[in-house]
């Protein structure tokens, strides 16, 4: 019975009456609590609830230190006190609705300033309940990509949304459905981008919106300088995938639950509609995912956006690939120049110098990174190597043509490699010779004989020393001439072998040129088609 009386007293104090009435359930209406709601609206934070409970406790607590009998009956009134505290909290929740005296923005702002006085803590009635924060952004511009520093610079419009549980008002009564407030007036979650690599030089946005339901909309422009693992292996036909991770640095997942406020498809559609930069990079796709990340046994909510960008390759194709292909084609047709009558080496040296100057001028267009070497750099290196190789081959052939008669006989291993295998590979064979080789037998003995006439008219051999001597001398002279001719023919045959080896090398390098150009053109075309089909 005493507990019930104590409970009634507590309710009466709350409503400003001496007895228990039915106006307890009406909240702020025609009572002291009603007048309190008009003066102190939306006092529903834990701090305000505790203050009201403490004030109520000091006013009517039957077992306060001022009552001598309280030492005798603390247990009887404990239950009544707890019930009154519960009623105070329910009453304050009902009084979270801001009641404006008239539809005036100044009155609404004044009441909101009183209600939002405790912006140091999360805007919840109970700190055990999490704050649901939604995040999304719209990509307005792709400002640049630094391949050397591995940095992506973008301009986004970032939005955070959350609710203040103890704030709401009637838009008709207060004259506004939403109001903009200074950022420092409200509690703002510390949602940051993990990949941020520079100081925040974004434009200042000092105001945020608060709606009639207590819903906060924090939108501001952000210049994001983020790290991105750039893979330029297929430059200039490369596609990059960069990430932007949004999470709280200090608030755990149990305090702030971060979720996507807009689907990835809608983000991509809106970004393509408002994208203002038409530069080197093109926006292809945006995907998003929610991640619960564990750091040192604590869990944090994280929202990760994956931005897929494609490089516009037309500039690099026109300025890099096409001129390089032209120069390598000119060097290819230089093999048609006869090395015997034209100074091919001077022509090739001019091409090499021109190609080197071309690479130096276009060096600023080539990416520089510590990752894998781009294929285009390999292409340029092979082109330069082929040009240098063709120049060296021209020097070798020129030397062979000029000094082949002075070279010794071709070694057997060179003859086997070049004249037997590589000659078949490049379809270059030795021409058949019209010369007839006569082998002299120097071991034949010459006998001196002479003939005499017999009585029957038959000739008889007889010796004439003078004639035989002349014939012998003539035979020796013919043998000496033949030996000189054989020596000359042997030297010509050796020179022909060396010249044939030079022609085989020339034909082999020419075929390598053709094969390289065909493979390069097919590879560039295939990569370009795949890049264009994305």
Short mmCIF file of C-alpha atoms in Angstrom, two decimals:
data_model
loop_
_atom_site.label_atom_id
_atom_site.label_comp_id
_atom_site.label_asym_id
_atom_site.label_seq_id
_atom_site.Cartn_x
_atom_site.Cartn_y
_atom_site.Cartn_z
CA UNK A 1 0.00 0.00 0.00
CA UNK A 2 2.81 2.40 0.82
CA UNK A 3 4.51 1.53 -2.47
CA UNK A 4 1.39 2.43 -4.40
CA UNK A 5 1.06 5.74 -2.56
CA UNK A 6 4.71 6.55 -3.30
CA UNK A 7 4.19 5.75 -6.96
CA UNK A 8 1.15 8.02 -7.06
CA UNK A 9 3.11 10.82 -5.44
CA UNK A 10 5.87 10.49 -8.00
CA UNK A 11 3.43 10.64 -10.87
CA UNK A 12 1.68 13.61 -9.30
CA UNK A 13 4.94 15.50 -9.00
CA UNK A 14 5.73 14.70 -12.62
CA UNK A 15 2.38 16.12 -13.73
CA UNK A 16 2.37 19.04 -11.30
CA UNK A 17 -0.66 17.84 -9.33
CA UNK A 18 -1.18 16.70 -5.79
CA UNK A 19 -2.99 13.51 -6.77
CA UNK A 20 -2.93 10.82 -9.40
CA UNK A 21 -4.92 11.76 -12.50
CA UNK A 22 -5.53 10.23 -15.85
CA UNK A 23 -3.41 12.86 -17.63
CA UNK A 24 -0.29 10.75 -17.14
CA UNK A 25 -0.90 8.99 -20.43
CA UNK A 26 -1.47 12.22 -22.32
CA UNK A 27 2.21 13.25 -22.14
CA UNK A 28 2.61 17.02 -22.41
CA UNK A 29 -0.91 18.34 -22.07
CA UNK A 30 -2.24 20.83 -19.56
CA UNK A 31 0.14 20.12 -16.73
CA UNK A 32 3.51 21.08 -15.39
CA UNK A 33 4.99 18.51 -17.74
CA UNK A 34 3.23 20.22 -20.61
CA UNK A 35 4.70 23.56 -19.68
CA UNK A 36 8.07 21.86 -19.27
CA UNK A 37 7.78 20.50 -22.79
CA UNK A 38 7.18 23.95 -24.15
CA UNK A 39 10.17 25.37 -22.32
CA UNK A 40 12.55 22.40 -22.64
CA UNK A 41 11.60 20.43 -25.74
CA UNK A 42 13.11 17.11 -26.79
CA UNK A 43 14.96 16.45 -23.55
CA UNK A 44 15.25 12.73 -24.19
CA UNK A 45 18.95 12.14 -24.20
CA UNK A 46 20.37 9.92 -21.47
CA UNK A 47 21.83 13.00 -19.79
CA UNK A 48 18.48 14.77 -19.67
CA UNK A 49 16.67 11.62 -18.55
CA UNK A 50 19.14 11.18 -15.72
CA UNK A 51 18.75 14.83 -14.75
CA UNK A 52 14.96 14.55 -14.63
CA UNK A 53 15.13 11.36 -12.62
CA UNK A 54 17.55 12.98 -10.18
CA UNK A 55 15.30 16.05 -9.85
CA UNK A 56 12.29 13.84 -9.26
CA UNK A 57 14.19 11.76 -6.76
CA UNK A 58 15.24 14.81 -4.72
CA UNK A 59 11.68 16.13 -4.68
CA UNK A 60 9.75 13.16 -3.44
CA UNK A 61 12.07 10.28 -2.57
CA UNK A 62 10.55 8.87 0.61
CA UNK A 63 13.81 7.36 1.75
CA UNK A 64 15.91 10.50 1.28
CA UNK A 65 18.35 11.55 3.96
CA UNK A 66 15.94 14.30 4.97
CA UNK A 67 13.41 11.78 6.18
CA UNK A 68 14.33 10.15 9.41
CA UNK A 69 12.08 7.22 8.73
CA UNK A 70 13.79 6.44 5.47
CA UNK A 71 16.38 4.36 7.23
CA UNK A 72 13.64 2.05 8.38
CA UNK A 73 11.84 1.53 5.08
CA UNK A 74 14.27 1.64 2.13
CA UNK A 75 13.26 -1.69 0.65
CA UNK A 76 9.56 -0.87 0.61
CA UNK A 77 10.00 2.18 -1.54
CA UNK A 78 12.77 0.95 -3.89
CA UNK A 79 10.29 -0.64 -6.26
CA UNK A 80 8.20 2.52 -6.38
CA UNK A 81 11.25 4.62 -7.16
CA UNK A 82 12.29 2.37 -10.06
CA UNK A 83 8.80 2.45 -11.51
CA UNK A 84 8.75 6.21 -11.34
CA UNK A 85 12.09 6.35 -13.17
CA UNK A 86 10.58 4.21 -15.90
CA UNK A 87 7.60 6.52 -16.15
CA UNK A 88 9.93 9.51 -16.35
CA UNK A 89 11.76 7.93 -19.29
CA UNK A 90 8.50 7.12 -21.09
CA UNK A 91 7.27 10.63 -20.44
CA UNK A 92 10.49 12.12 -21.86
CA UNK A 93 10.25 9.97 -24.96
CA UNK A 94 6.77 11.27 -25.52
CA UNK A 95 8.04 14.79 -24.98
CA UNK A 96 10.78 14.32 -27.71
CA UNK A 97 8.38 15.94 -30.13
CA UNK A 98 9.32 19.61 -30.34
CA UNK A 99 6.20 21.74 -29.93
CA UNK A 100 6.70 25.16 -31.43
CA UNK A 101 4.59 28.01 -30.08
CA UNK A 102 4.22 29.33 -33.63
CA UNK A 103 5.52 28.44 -37.11
CA UNK A 104 8.70 30.44 -36.85
CA UNK A 105 12.15 29.27 -37.92
CA UNK A 106 13.78 31.19 -35.10
CA UNK A 107 11.67 29.41 -32.48
CA UNK A 108 12.43 26.05 -34.12
CA UNK A 109 16.14 26.85 -34.15
CA UNK A 110 16.03 27.91 -30.50
CA UNK A 111 14.29 24.71 -29.47
CA UNK A 112 16.68 22.61 -31.53
CA UNK A 113 19.68 24.27 -29.91
CA UNK A 114 18.32 23.21 -26.53
CA UNK A 115 17.58 19.68 -27.70
CA UNK A 116 20.96 19.23 -29.39
CA UNK A 117 23.03 20.53 -26.52
CA UNK A 118 24.66 17.14 -25.94
CA UNK A 119 26.37 16.65 -29.33
CA UNK A 120 29.41 14.98 -27.78
CA UNK A 121 27.70 11.56 -27.64
CA UNK A 122 25.82 9.52 -30.19
CA UNK A 123 22.22 10.71 -30.67
CA UNK A 124 20.51 7.69 -29.14
CA UNK A 125 18.32 7.23 -26.09
CA UNK A 126 20.28 4.19 -24.99
CA UNK A 127 24.00 3.97 -25.70
CA UNK A 128 23.60 0.21 -26.02
CA UNK A 129 21.72 0.66 -29.30
CA UNK A 130 23.81 1.29 -32.45
CA UNK A 131 23.51 4.25 -34.78
CA UNK A 132 22.68 3.25 -38.34
CA UNK A 133 24.74 5.32 -40.77
CA UNK A 134 24.26 5.02 -44.52
CA UNK A 135 26.87 6.24 -46.98
CA UNK A 136 26.96 6.76 -50.72
CA UNK A 137 28.64 9.06 -53.20
CA UNK A 138 28.43 10.38 -56.75
CA UNK A 139 31.56 10.61 -58.88
CA UNK A 140 31.77 14.06 -60.46
CA UNK A 141 35.22 14.03 -61.99
CA UNK A 142 38.34 11.94 -62.63
CA UNK A 143 41.07 14.51 -62.15
CA UNK A 144 44.12 12.38 -62.88
CA UNK A 145 46.10 9.20 -62.43
CA UNK A 146 49.75 9.26 -61.40
CA UNK A 147 51.27 5.93 -62.46
CA UNK A 148 54.62 6.67 -60.83
CA UNK A 149 53.15 7.56 -57.41
CA UNK A 150 50.27 5.04 -57.78
CA UNK A 151 47.68 7.72 -56.95
CA UNK A 152 44.17 8.31 -58.25
CA UNK A 153 42.66 11.79 -57.87
CA UNK A 154 38.87 12.09 -58.06
CA UNK A 155 36.16 14.55 -57.08
CA UNK A 156 33.09 13.04 -55.40
CA UNK A 157 29.94 14.23 -53.68
CA UNK A 158 29.85 12.21 -50.45
CA UNK A 159 26.68 11.80 -48.38
CA UNK A 160 26.17 10.42 -44.87
CA UNK A 161 22.74 9.86 -43.33
CA UNK A 162 21.73 8.91 -39.80
CA UNK A 163 18.89 9.50 -37.30
CA UNK A 164 18.68 11.47 -34.06
CA UNK A 165 16.31 9.38 -31.98
CA UNK A 166 15.10 12.11 -29.65
CA UNK A 167 14.34 14.87 -32.19
CA UNK A 168 11.18 15.37 -34.24
CA UNK A 169 8.65 18.12 -34.85
CA UNK A 170 5.42 18.89 -36.61
CA UNK A 171 6.23 20.72 -39.88
CA UNK A 172 2.87 22.50 -39.82
CA UNK A 173 3.28 23.63 -36.24
CA UNK A 174 6.93 24.68 -36.66
CA UNK A 175 6.68 25.96 -40.23
CA UNK A 176 9.47 23.84 -41.79
CA UNK A 177 9.98 20.21 -42.73
CA UNK A 178 13.76 20.48 -42.62
CA UNK A 179 16.37 22.94 -41.48
CA UNK A 180 20.08 23.43 -42.15
CA UNK A 181 22.28 23.60 -39.08
CA UNK A 182 25.98 24.26 -38.56
CA UNK A 183 28.00 21.08 -38.58
CA UNK A 184 29.43 21.69 -35.12
CA UNK A 185 25.91 21.70 -33.61
CA UNK A 186 25.40 18.00 -34.32
CA UNK A 187 27.16 14.77 -33.60
CA UNK A 188 28.87 13.65 -36.85
CA UNK A 189 30.35 10.16 -37.33
CA UNK A 190 34.04 10.02 -38.21
CA UNK A 191 33.60 8.21 -41.53
CA UNK A 192 36.83 8.47 -43.51
CA UNK A 193 38.39 6.96 -46.63
CA UNK A 194 41.14 4.46 -45.87
CA UNK A 195 42.99 5.05 -49.14
CA UNK A 196 43.32 8.80 -48.56
CA UNK A 197 46.95 9.80 -49.23
CA UNK A 198 46.98 13.59 -48.90
CA UNK A 199 45.67 16.42 -46.78
CA UNK A 200 41.97 17.10 -47.17
CA UNK A 201 41.78 20.11 -49.47
CA UNK A 202 38.09 19.72 -50.19
CA UNK A 203 35.76 22.73 -50.31
CA UNK A 204 34.29 23.63 -46.93
CA UNK A 205 30.63 22.65 -46.38
CA UNK A 206 29.65 24.13 -42.98
CA UNK A 207 25.95 23.16 -42.96
CA UNK A 208 24.03 19.89 -42.83
CA UNK A 209 20.30 19.18 -43.09
CA UNK A 210 18.01 17.95 -40.30
CA UNK A 211 14.53 16.75 -41.26
CA UNK A 212 11.32 16.70 -39.22
CA UNK A 213 11.80 13.02 -38.29
CA UNK A 214 15.27 13.68 -36.87
CA UNK A 215 16.97 12.37 -40.01
CA UNK A 216 20.37 13.97 -40.70
CA UNK A 217 21.71 14.39 -44.25
CA UNK A 218 25.38 15.34 -44.43
CA UNK A 219 26.44 16.00 -48.04
CA UNK A 220 29.69 17.62 -49.01
CA UNK A 221 32.17 17.66 -51.91
CA UNK A 222 35.41 15.77 -51.37
CA UNK A 223 38.59 15.90 -53.41
CA UNK A 224 39.93 12.38 -52.95
CA UNK A 225 43.63 11.67 -53.45
CA UNK A 226 43.68 7.92 -52.94
CA UNK A 227 46.21 5.16 -53.39
CA UNK A 228 45.53 2.68 -56.18
CA UNK A 229 47.47 -0.37 -57.27
CA UNK A 230 47.83 0.44 -60.97
CA UNK A 231 48.62 -2.38 -63.38
CA UNK A 232 49.93 -0.84 -66.61
CA UNK A 233 51.12 -4.07 -68.23
CA UNK A 234 48.74 -3.57 -71.19
CA UNK A 235 49.32 0.20 -71.51
CA UNK A 236 47.77 2.04 -73.31
CA UNK A 237 44.93 -0.48 -73.41
CA UNK A 238 44.82 -0.87 -69.62
CA UNK A 239 41.80 -1.07 -67.33
CA UNK A 240 42.30 -0.04 -63.68
CA UNK A 241 40.29 -1.10 -60.63
CA UNK A 242 40.65 1.33 -57.71
CA UNK A 243 38.94 1.06 -54.32
CA UNK A 244 37.47 3.60 -51.91
CA UNK A 245 36.88 2.15 -48.43
CA UNK A 246 34.63 4.07 -46.03
CA UNK A 247 34.72 3.22 -42.33
CA UNK A 248 34.92 4.74 -38.87
CA UNK A 249 38.33 5.06 -37.28
CA UNK A 250 37.13 5.03 -33.66
CA UNK A 251 33.55 3.70 -33.47
CA UNK A 252 33.07 -0.05 -33.40
CA UNK A 253 30.49 -2.00 -35.33
CA UNK A 254 28.35 -2.23 -32.19
CA UNK A 255 28.18 1.57 -32.02
CA UNK A 256 27.95 2.54 -35.69
CA UNK A 257 26.49 0.22 -38.30
CA UNK A 258 27.66 1.45 -41.70
CA UNK A 259 25.59 0.37 -44.69
CA UNK A 260 25.15 1.27 -48.36
CA UNK A 261 22.72 4.09 -48.92
CA UNK A 262 22.50 3.54 -52.68
CA UNK A 263 23.01 0.53 -54.90
CA UNK A 264 26.15 0.29 -56.99
CA UNK A 265 24.09 0.35 -60.20
CA UNK A 266 22.38 3.59 -59.17
CA UNK A 267 25.74 5.08 -58.17
CA UNK A 268 27.18 4.22 -61.59
CA UNK A 269 24.16 5.63 -63.42
CA UNK A 270 24.18 8.92 -61.51
CA UNK A 271 27.95 9.25 -61.83
CA UNK A 272 27.84 8.83 -65.60
CA UNK A 273 25.08 11.43 -65.82
CA UNK A 274 26.97 14.11 -63.90
CA UNK A 275 30.56 13.24 -64.85
CA UNK A 276 32.09 16.47 -66.11
CA UNK A 277 35.64 15.43 -67.02
CA UNK A 278 36.25 13.99 -70.49
CA UNK A 279 39.95 13.31 -70.29
CA UNK A 280 42.25 10.35 -70.50
CA UNK A 281 40.11 8.03 -68.35
CA UNK A 282 36.61 6.69 -68.86
CA UNK A 283 34.31 5.35 -66.11
CA UNK A 284 33.32 1.75 -66.87
CA UNK A 285 31.78 0.26 -63.73
CA UNK A 286 31.24 0.74 -60.00
CA UNK A 287 30.68 -2.13 -57.58
CA UNK A 288 30.19 -2.03 -53.81
CA UNK A 289 30.24 -4.40 -50.87
CA UNK A 290 29.80 -4.37 -47.08
CA UNK A 291 32.65 -5.79 -45.03
CA UNK A 292 32.98 -6.49 -41.32
CA UNK A 293 36.67 -5.95 -40.69
CA UNK A 294 38.48 -7.22 -37.60
CA UNK A 295 41.31 -5.07 -36.23
CA UNK A 296 43.03 -6.06 -32.97
CA UNK A 297 40.02 -8.14 -31.83
CA UNK A 298 37.61 -5.28 -32.58
CA UNK A 299 35.12 -5.23 -35.42
CA UNK A 300 34.46 -2.27 -37.70
CA UNK A 301 31.87 -1.90 -40.42
CA UNK A 302 33.34 -0.98 -43.79
CA UNK A 303 31.80 -0.10 -47.15
CA UNK A 304 34.12 -0.66 -50.13
CA UNK A 305 33.49 0.80 -53.58
CA UNK A 306 35.42 -0.55 -56.58
CA UNK A 307 35.78 2.00 -59.39
CA UNK A 308 36.70 0.52 -62.78
CA UNK A 309 38.39 2.96 -65.18
CA UNK A 310 39.50 2.50 -68.78
CA UNK A 311 42.18 4.57 -70.49
CA UNK A 312 41.33 6.24 -73.77
CA UNK A 313 44.09 4.85 -76.01
CA UNK A 314 43.59 6.86 -79.20
CA UNK A 315 46.19 9.47 -78.26
CA UNK A 316 48.86 6.85 -77.56
CA UNK A 317 48.07 4.82 -80.66
CA UNK A 318 48.42 7.86 -82.90
CA UNK A 319 51.49 9.33 -81.19
CA UNK A 320 53.42 6.19 -80.22
CA UNK A 321 52.42 3.00 -82.00
CA UNK A 322 51.73 4.28 -85.51
CA UNK A 323 55.05 6.22 -85.93
CA UNK A 324 56.99 3.31 -84.50
CA UNK A 325 55.33 0.92 -86.94
CA UNK A 326 56.13 3.27 -89.82
CA UNK A 327 59.82 3.43 -88.92
CA UNK A 328 60.15 -0.31 -88.45
CA UNK A 329 58.43 -0.87 -91.82
CA UNK A 330 60.88 1.48 -93.55
CA UNK A 331 63.75 -0.43 -91.96
CA UNK A 332 62.19 -3.65 -93.19
CA UNK A 333 62.12 -2.50 -96.81
CA UNK A 334 65.73 -1.38 -96.53
CA UNK A 335 66.66 -5.06 -96.88
CA UNK A 336 65.65 -4.79 -100.53
CA UNK A 337 68.60 -2.48 -101.15
CA UNK A 338 71.55 -4.43 -102.66
CA UNK A 339 74.48 -4.21 -100.27
CA UNK A 340 76.98 -4.58 -103.12
CA UNK A 341 76.09 -1.30 -104.77
CA UNK A 342 74.33 0.81 -102.09
CA UNK A 343 75.61 1.97 -98.72
CA UNK A 344 72.83 0.40 -96.71
CA UNK A 345 74.55 1.05 -93.37
CA UNK A 346 74.23 4.84 -93.70
CA UNK A 347 70.51 4.53 -94.35
CA UNK A 348 69.99 2.27 -91.34
CA UNK A 349 72.07 4.53 -89.10
CA UNK A 350 69.81 7.44 -90.04
CA UNK A 351 66.74 5.38 -89.11
CA UNK A 352 68.21 4.44 -85.72
CA UNK A 353 69.00 8.07 -84.90
CA UNK A 354 65.50 9.13 -85.91
CA UNK A 355 63.89 6.38 -83.81
CA UNK A 356 66.01 7.30 -80.78
CA UNK A 357 64.97 10.95 -81.04
CA UNK A 358 61.35 9.82 -81.37
CA UNK A 359 61.56 7.79 -78.15
CA UNK A 360 63.16 10.67 -76.27
CA UNK A 361 60.42 13.06 -77.35
CA UNK A 362 57.63 10.63 -76.46
CA UNK A 363 59.18 9.55 -73.17
CA UNK A 364 56.78 11.74 -71.17
CA UNK A 365 53.83 9.80 -72.55
CA UNK A 366 55.17 6.48 -71.31
CA UNK A 367 54.16 5.38 -67.79
CA UNK A 368 56.78 4.91 -65.09
CA UNK A 369 56.06 2.43 -62.32
CA UNK A 370 57.79 -0.12 -60.16
CA UNK A 371 55.50 -2.94 -61.21
CA UNK A 372 55.75 -5.04 -64.35
CA UNK A 373 57.23 -3.50 -67.48
CA UNK A 374 54.49 -2.43 -69.91
CA UNK A 375 54.20 -4.34 -73.15
CA UNK A 376 54.61 -1.16 -75.15
CA UNK A 377 58.08 -0.66 -73.63
CA UNK A 378 58.98 -4.19 -74.65
CA UNK A 379 57.67 -3.44 -78.15
CA UNK A 380 59.82 -0.33 -78.46
CA UNK A 381 62.87 -2.16 -77.12
CA UNK A 382 62.45 -4.98 -79.62
CA UNK A 383 62.02 -2.48 -82.45
CA UNK A 384 65.22 -0.71 -81.46
CA UNK A 385 67.03 -4.03 -81.05
CA UNK A 386 65.96 -5.14 -84.53
CA UNK A 387 67.18 -1.88 -86.01
CA UNK A 388 70.54 -2.20 -84.28
CA UNK A 389 70.75 -5.85 -85.28
CA UNK A 390 70.02 -5.03 -88.90
CA UNK A 391 72.75 -2.37 -88.83
CA UNK A 392 75.27 -4.85 -87.43
CA UNK A 393 74.18 -7.41 -90.01
CA UNK A 394 74.68 -4.84 -92.76
CA UNK A 395 78.19 -4.11 -91.50
CA UNK A 396 78.94 -7.85 -91.44
CA UNK A 397 77.64 -8.42 -94.96
CA UNK A 398 79.57 -5.44 -96.28
CA UNK A 399 82.73 -6.79 -94.72
CA UNK A 400 82.11 -10.23 -96.20
CA UNK A 401 81.49 -8.85 -99.66
CA UNK A 402 84.64 -6.78 -99.57
CA UNK A 403 87.03 -9.25 -97.93
CA UNK A 404 85.57 -12.67 -98.67
CA UNK A 405 88.42 -13.52 -101.04
CA UNK A 406 90.89 -13.08 -98.21
CA UNK A 407 89.06 -15.29 -95.71
CA UNK A 408 90.19 -18.84 -95.07
CA UNK A 409 88.01 -21.77 -95.86
CA UNK A 410 84.67 -21.91 -94.02
CA UNK A 411 84.94 -24.02 -90.83
CA UNK A 412 82.96 -27.20 -90.80
CA UNK A 413 80.61 -26.22 -87.94
CA UNK A 414 79.73 -22.94 -89.67
CA UNK A 415 79.18 -24.81 -92.93
CA UNK A 416 76.86 -27.29 -91.20
CA UNK A 417 74.81 -24.65 -89.35
CA UNK A 418 74.46 -22.10 -92.12
CA UNK A 419 74.87 -23.94 -95.41
CA UNK A 420 72.91 -27.03 -94.46
CA UNK A 421 70.24 -26.10 -91.86
CA UNK A 422 69.66 -22.34 -92.00
CA UNK A 423 69.90 -22.32 -95.80
CA UNK A 424 66.95 -24.72 -95.93
CA UNK A 425 65.06 -22.63 -93.35
CA UNK A 426 65.31 -19.43 -95.39
CA UNK A 427 65.09 -21.25 -98.75
CA UNK A 428 68.46 -20.05 -100.02
CA UNK A 429 70.64 -22.61 -101.82
CA UNK A 430 73.93 -22.59 -103.76
CA UNK A 431 73.58 -22.09 -107.50
CA UNK A 432 74.87 -24.95 -109.69
CA UNK A 433 78.29 -24.24 -111.28
CA UNK A 434 79.07 -24.51 -115.03
CA UNK A 435 82.74 -25.38 -114.46
CA UNK A 436 84.07 -28.89 -115.19
CA UNK A 437 86.72 -30.13 -112.85
CA UNK A 438 89.54 -32.13 -114.47
CA UNK A 439 91.73 -34.24 -112.26
CA UNK A 440 95.31 -34.62 -113.46
CA UNK A 441 97.32 -37.70 -112.69
CA UNK A 442 100.82 -36.45 -112.07
CA UNK A 443 102.12 -39.95 -111.47
CA UNK A 444 102.16 -40.88 -115.18
CA UNK A 445 105.66 -41.62 -116.47
CA UNK A 446 106.76 -40.16 -119.82
CA UNK A 447 108.88 -42.43 -122.02
CA UNK A 448 111.13 -41.22 -124.82
CA UNK A 449 110.56 -43.15 -128.04
CA UNK A 450 111.54 -42.71 -131.70
CA UNK A 451 110.47 -44.54 -134.89
CA UNK A 452 112.38 -45.60 -138.02
CA UNK A 453 111.16 -46.80 -141.40
CA UNK A 454 111.48 -50.57 -141.98
CA UNK A 455 112.06 -52.22 -145.38
CA UNK A 456 108.43 -53.34 -145.49
CA UNK A 457 107.23 -49.73 -145.12
CA UNK A 458 106.26 -49.88 -141.41
CA UNK A 459 107.33 -47.14 -139.12
CA UNK A 460 109.67 -47.99 -136.36
CA UNK A 461 110.00 -45.96 -133.21
CA UNK A 462 113.03 -43.81 -132.89
CA UNK A 463 114.28 -41.34 -130.39
CA UNK A 464 114.53 -37.58 -131.08
CA UNK A 465 115.89 -35.81 -128.03
CA UNK A 466 115.10 -32.30 -129.16
CA UNK A 467 111.43 -32.92 -129.86
CA UNK A 468 110.87 -34.84 -126.69
CA UNK A 469 112.45 -32.12 -124.61
CA UNK A 470 110.14 -29.55 -126.07
CA UNK A 471 107.11 -31.71 -125.41
CA UNK A 472 108.18 -32.30 -121.84
CA UNK A 473 108.64 -28.58 -121.24
CA UNK A 474 105.25 -27.90 -122.74
CA UNK A 475 103.64 -30.44 -120.42
CA UNK A 476 105.21 -28.83 -117.38
CA UNK A 477 103.97 -25.41 -118.43
CA UNK A 478 100.43 -26.72 -118.89
CA UNK A 479 100.60 -28.34 -115.45
CA UNK A 480 101.72 -25.07 -113.83
CA UNK A 481 98.91 -23.19 -115.54
CA UNK A 482 96.41 -25.77 -114.34
CA UNK A 483 97.62 -25.54 -110.80
CA UNK A 484 97.22 -21.76 -110.85
CA UNK A 485 93.72 -22.13 -112.26
CA UNK A 486 92.80 -24.66 -109.59
CA UNK A 487 94.13 -22.36 -106.88
CA UNK A 488 92.08 -19.48 -108.22
CA UNK A 489 88.96 -21.63 -108.47
CA UNK A 490 89.42 -22.80 -104.88
CA UNK A 491 89.70 -19.19 -103.65
CA UNK A 492 86.57 -18.24 -105.54
CA UNK A 493 84.69 -21.17 -104.04
CA UNK A 494 85.64 -20.06 -100.49
CA UNK A 495 84.54 -16.50 -101.20
CA UNK A 496 81.26 -17.79 -102.57
CA UNK A 497 80.69 -19.76 -99.36
CA UNK A 498 81.23 -16.68 -97.20
CA UNK A 499 79.00 -14.57 -99.42
CA UNK A 500 76.31 -17.24 -99.21
CA UNK A 501 76.58 -17.23 -95.42
CA UNK A 502 76.14 -13.45 -95.43
CA UNK A 503 73.08 -13.74 -97.65
CA UNK A 504 71.63 -16.38 -95.34
CA UNK A 505 72.07 -14.07 -92.34
CA UNK A 506 70.46 -11.23 -94.27
CA UNK A 507 67.52 -13.40 -95.29
CA UNK A 508 67.14 -14.73 -91.74
CA UNK A 509 66.99 -11.24 -90.24
CA UNK A 510 64.56 -10.18 -92.94
CA UNK A 511 62.25 -13.09 -92.08
CA UNK A 512 62.57 -12.23 -88.37
CA UNK A 513 61.52 -8.67 -89.16
CA UNK A 514 58.45 -9.86 -91.03
CA UNK A 515 57.52 -12.32 -88.28
CA UNK A 516 57.92 -9.70 -85.55
CA UNK A 517 55.81 -7.14 -87.41
CA UNK A 518 53.04 -9.69 -88.03
CA UNK A 519 52.97 -10.81 -84.39
CA UNK A 520 53.05 -7.21 -83.15
CA UNK A 521 50.19 -6.12 -85.36
CA UNK A 522 48.07 -9.13 -84.42
CA UNK A 523 48.75 -8.63 -80.69
CA UNK A 524 48.01 -4.90 -80.77
CA UNK A 525 44.82 -5.49 -82.74
CA UNK A 526 43.65 -8.26 -80.40
CA UNK A 527 44.33 -6.27 -77.24
CA UNK A 528 42.66 -3.21 -78.74
CA UNK A 529 39.54 -5.22 -79.67
CA UNK A 530 39.31 -6.73 -76.18
CA UNK A 531 39.79 -3.28 -74.63
CA UNK A 532 37.13 -1.77 -76.87
CA UNK A 533 34.62 -4.53 -76.07
CA UNK A 534 34.69 -3.80 -72.31
#
